[in-house]
PDB file of C-alpha atoms in Angstrom:
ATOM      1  CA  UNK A   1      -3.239   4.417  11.270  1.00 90.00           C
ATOM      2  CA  UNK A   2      -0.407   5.220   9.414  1.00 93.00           C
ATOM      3  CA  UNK A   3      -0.494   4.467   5.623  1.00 93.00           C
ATOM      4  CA  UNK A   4       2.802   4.591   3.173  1.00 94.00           C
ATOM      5  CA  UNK A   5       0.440   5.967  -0.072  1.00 93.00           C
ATOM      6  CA  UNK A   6       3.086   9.179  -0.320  1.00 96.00           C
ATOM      7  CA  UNK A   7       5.886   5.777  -0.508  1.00 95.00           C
ATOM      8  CA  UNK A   8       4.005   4.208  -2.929  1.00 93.00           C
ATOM      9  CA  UNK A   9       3.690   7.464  -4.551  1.00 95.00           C
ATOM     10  CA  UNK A  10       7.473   8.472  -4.677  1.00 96.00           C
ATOM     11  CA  UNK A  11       8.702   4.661  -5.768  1.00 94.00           C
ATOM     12  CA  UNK A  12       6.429   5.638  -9.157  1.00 95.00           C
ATOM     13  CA  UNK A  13       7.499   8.476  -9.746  1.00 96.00           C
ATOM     14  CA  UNK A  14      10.890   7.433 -10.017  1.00 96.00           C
ATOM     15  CA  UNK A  15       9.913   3.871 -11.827  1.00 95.00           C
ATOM     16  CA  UNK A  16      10.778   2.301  -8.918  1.00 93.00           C
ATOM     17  CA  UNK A  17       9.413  -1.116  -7.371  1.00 90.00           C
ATOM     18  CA  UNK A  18       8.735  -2.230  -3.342  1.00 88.00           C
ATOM     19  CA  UNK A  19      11.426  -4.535  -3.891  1.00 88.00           C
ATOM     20  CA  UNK A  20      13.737  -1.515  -4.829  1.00 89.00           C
ATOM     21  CA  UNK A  21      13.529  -0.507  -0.870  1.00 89.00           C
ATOM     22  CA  UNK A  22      15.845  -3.518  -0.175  1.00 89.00           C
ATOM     23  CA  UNK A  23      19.102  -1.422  -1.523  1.00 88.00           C
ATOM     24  CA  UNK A  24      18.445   0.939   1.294  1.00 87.00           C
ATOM     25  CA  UNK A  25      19.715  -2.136   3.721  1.00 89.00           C
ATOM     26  CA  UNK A  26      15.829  -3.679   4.839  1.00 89.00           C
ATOM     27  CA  UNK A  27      15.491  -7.211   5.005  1.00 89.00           C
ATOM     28  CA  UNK A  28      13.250  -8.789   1.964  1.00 89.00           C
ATOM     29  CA  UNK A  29      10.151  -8.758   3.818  1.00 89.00           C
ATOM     30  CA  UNK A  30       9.648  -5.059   4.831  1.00 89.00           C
ATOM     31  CA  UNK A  31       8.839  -3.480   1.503  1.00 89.00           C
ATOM     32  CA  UNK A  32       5.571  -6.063   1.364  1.00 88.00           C
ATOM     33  CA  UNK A  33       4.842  -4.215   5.303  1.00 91.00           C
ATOM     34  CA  UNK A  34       5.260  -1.052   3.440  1.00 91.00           C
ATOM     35  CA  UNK A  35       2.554  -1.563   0.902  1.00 89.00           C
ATOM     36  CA  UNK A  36       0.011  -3.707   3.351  1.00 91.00           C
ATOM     37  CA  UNK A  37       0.826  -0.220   5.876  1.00 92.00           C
ATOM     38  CA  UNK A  38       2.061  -2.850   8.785  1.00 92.00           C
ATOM     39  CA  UNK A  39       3.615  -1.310  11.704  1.00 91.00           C
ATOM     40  CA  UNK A  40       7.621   0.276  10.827  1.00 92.00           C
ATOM     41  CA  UNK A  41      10.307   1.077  13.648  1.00 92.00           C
ATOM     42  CA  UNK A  42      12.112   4.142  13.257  1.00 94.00           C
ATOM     43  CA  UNK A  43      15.463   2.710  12.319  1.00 94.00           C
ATOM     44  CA  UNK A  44      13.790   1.436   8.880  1.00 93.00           C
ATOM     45  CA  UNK A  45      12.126   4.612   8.094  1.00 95.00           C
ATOM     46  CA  UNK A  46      15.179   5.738   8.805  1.00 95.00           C
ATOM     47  CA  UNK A  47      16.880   3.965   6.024  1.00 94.00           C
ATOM     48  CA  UNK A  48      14.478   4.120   3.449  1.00 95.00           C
ATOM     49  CA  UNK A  49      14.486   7.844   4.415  1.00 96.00           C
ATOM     50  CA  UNK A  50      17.985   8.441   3.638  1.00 95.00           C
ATOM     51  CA  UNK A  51      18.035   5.533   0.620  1.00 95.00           C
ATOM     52  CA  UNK A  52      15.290   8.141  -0.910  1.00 96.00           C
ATOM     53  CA  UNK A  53      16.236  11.351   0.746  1.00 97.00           C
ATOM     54  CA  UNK A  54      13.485  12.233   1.954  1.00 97.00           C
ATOM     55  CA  UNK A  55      11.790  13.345   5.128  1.00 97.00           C
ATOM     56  CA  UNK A  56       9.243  10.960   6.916  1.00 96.00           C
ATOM     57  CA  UNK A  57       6.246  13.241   6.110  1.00 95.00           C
ATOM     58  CA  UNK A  58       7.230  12.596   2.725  1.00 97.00           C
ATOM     59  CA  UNK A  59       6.287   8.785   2.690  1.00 96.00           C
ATOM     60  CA  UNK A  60       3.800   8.737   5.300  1.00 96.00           C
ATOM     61  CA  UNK A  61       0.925   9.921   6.786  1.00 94.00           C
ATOM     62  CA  UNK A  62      -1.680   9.644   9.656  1.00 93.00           C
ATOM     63  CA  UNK A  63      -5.038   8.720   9.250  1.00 91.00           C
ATOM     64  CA  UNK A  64      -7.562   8.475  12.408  1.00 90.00           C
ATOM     65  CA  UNK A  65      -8.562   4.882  13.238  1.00 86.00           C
ATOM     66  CA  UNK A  66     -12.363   4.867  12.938  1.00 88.00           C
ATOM     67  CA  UNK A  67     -11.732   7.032   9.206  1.00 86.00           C
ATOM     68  CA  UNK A  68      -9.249   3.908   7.986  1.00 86.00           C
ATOM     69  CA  UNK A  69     -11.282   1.265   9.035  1.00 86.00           C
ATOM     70  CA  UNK A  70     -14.025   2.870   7.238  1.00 90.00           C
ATOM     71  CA  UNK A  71     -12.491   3.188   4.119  1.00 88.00           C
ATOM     72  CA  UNK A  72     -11.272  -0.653   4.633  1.00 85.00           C
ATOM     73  CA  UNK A  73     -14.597  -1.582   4.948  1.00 89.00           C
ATOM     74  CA  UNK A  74     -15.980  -0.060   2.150  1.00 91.00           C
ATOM     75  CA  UNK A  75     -13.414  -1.350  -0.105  1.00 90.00           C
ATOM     76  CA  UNK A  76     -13.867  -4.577   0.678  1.00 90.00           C
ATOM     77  CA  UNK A  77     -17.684  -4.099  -0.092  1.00 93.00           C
ATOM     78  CA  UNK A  78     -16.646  -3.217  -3.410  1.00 95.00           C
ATOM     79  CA  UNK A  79     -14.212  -5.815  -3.825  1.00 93.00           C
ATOM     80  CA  UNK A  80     -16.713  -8.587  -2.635  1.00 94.00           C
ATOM     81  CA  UNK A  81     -19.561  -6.804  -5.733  1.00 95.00           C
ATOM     82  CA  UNK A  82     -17.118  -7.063  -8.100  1.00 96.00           C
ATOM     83  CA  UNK A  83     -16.354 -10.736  -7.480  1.00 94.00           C
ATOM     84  CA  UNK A  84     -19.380 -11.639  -7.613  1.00 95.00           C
ATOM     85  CA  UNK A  85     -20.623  -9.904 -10.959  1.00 96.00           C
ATOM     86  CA  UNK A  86     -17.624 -11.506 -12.035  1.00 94.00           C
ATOM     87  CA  UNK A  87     -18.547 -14.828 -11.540  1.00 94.00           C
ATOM     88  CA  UNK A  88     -21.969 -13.811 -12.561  1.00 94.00           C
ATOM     89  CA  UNK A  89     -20.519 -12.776 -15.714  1.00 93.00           C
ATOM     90  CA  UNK A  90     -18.078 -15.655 -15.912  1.00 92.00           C
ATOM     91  CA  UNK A  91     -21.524 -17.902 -15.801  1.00 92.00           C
ATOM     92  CA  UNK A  92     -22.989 -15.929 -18.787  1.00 91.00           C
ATOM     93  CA  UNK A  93     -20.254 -16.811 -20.633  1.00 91.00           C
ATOM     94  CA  UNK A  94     -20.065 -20.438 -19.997  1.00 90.00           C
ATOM     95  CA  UNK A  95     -23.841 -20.712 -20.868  1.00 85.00           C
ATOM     96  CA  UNK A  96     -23.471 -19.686 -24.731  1.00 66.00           C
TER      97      UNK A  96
END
């Protein structure tokens, strides 16, 4: 899987949005791809390379299937906990 964390990375560093991406000549749409790590062509890495001058290694990287999926899993484990101690909580509340 290929993940854009080193893009995500760069755009802070230089107090820079997703949206900013769109000056480099990408439709509206792509910078969102960027951050959910959806499938890119070449020819817009190839503009957001030279919008940021960078090299590709420098706002992507690889990560073996089985090892992202993994981590996606386990994030959304988490995600689902904290949802519900936050309605939990949320019910607490409501009963005082």
């Amino acid at each position: 899987m290929i993940v854009y964390k080193k893009l995500e990375k760069i755009l802070q560093d230089r107090n820079m949005q997703w949206k900013s991406l769109c000056n480099a000549g990408i439709s509206v749409n792509m910078p969102a791809k960027f951050s959910k790590n959806k499938p890119m062509n070449t020819d817009i890495i190839n503009k957001v390379c030279e919008y940021l001058q960078v090299q590709p290694s420098e706002i992507m990287e690889w990560i073996p299937d089985e090892e992202y999926a993994k981590k996606s899993a386990e994030i959304a484990s988490i995600e689902q906990q904290i949802a519900e101690l936050q309605a939990k909580k949320e019910k607490l509340q409501n009963q005082n």
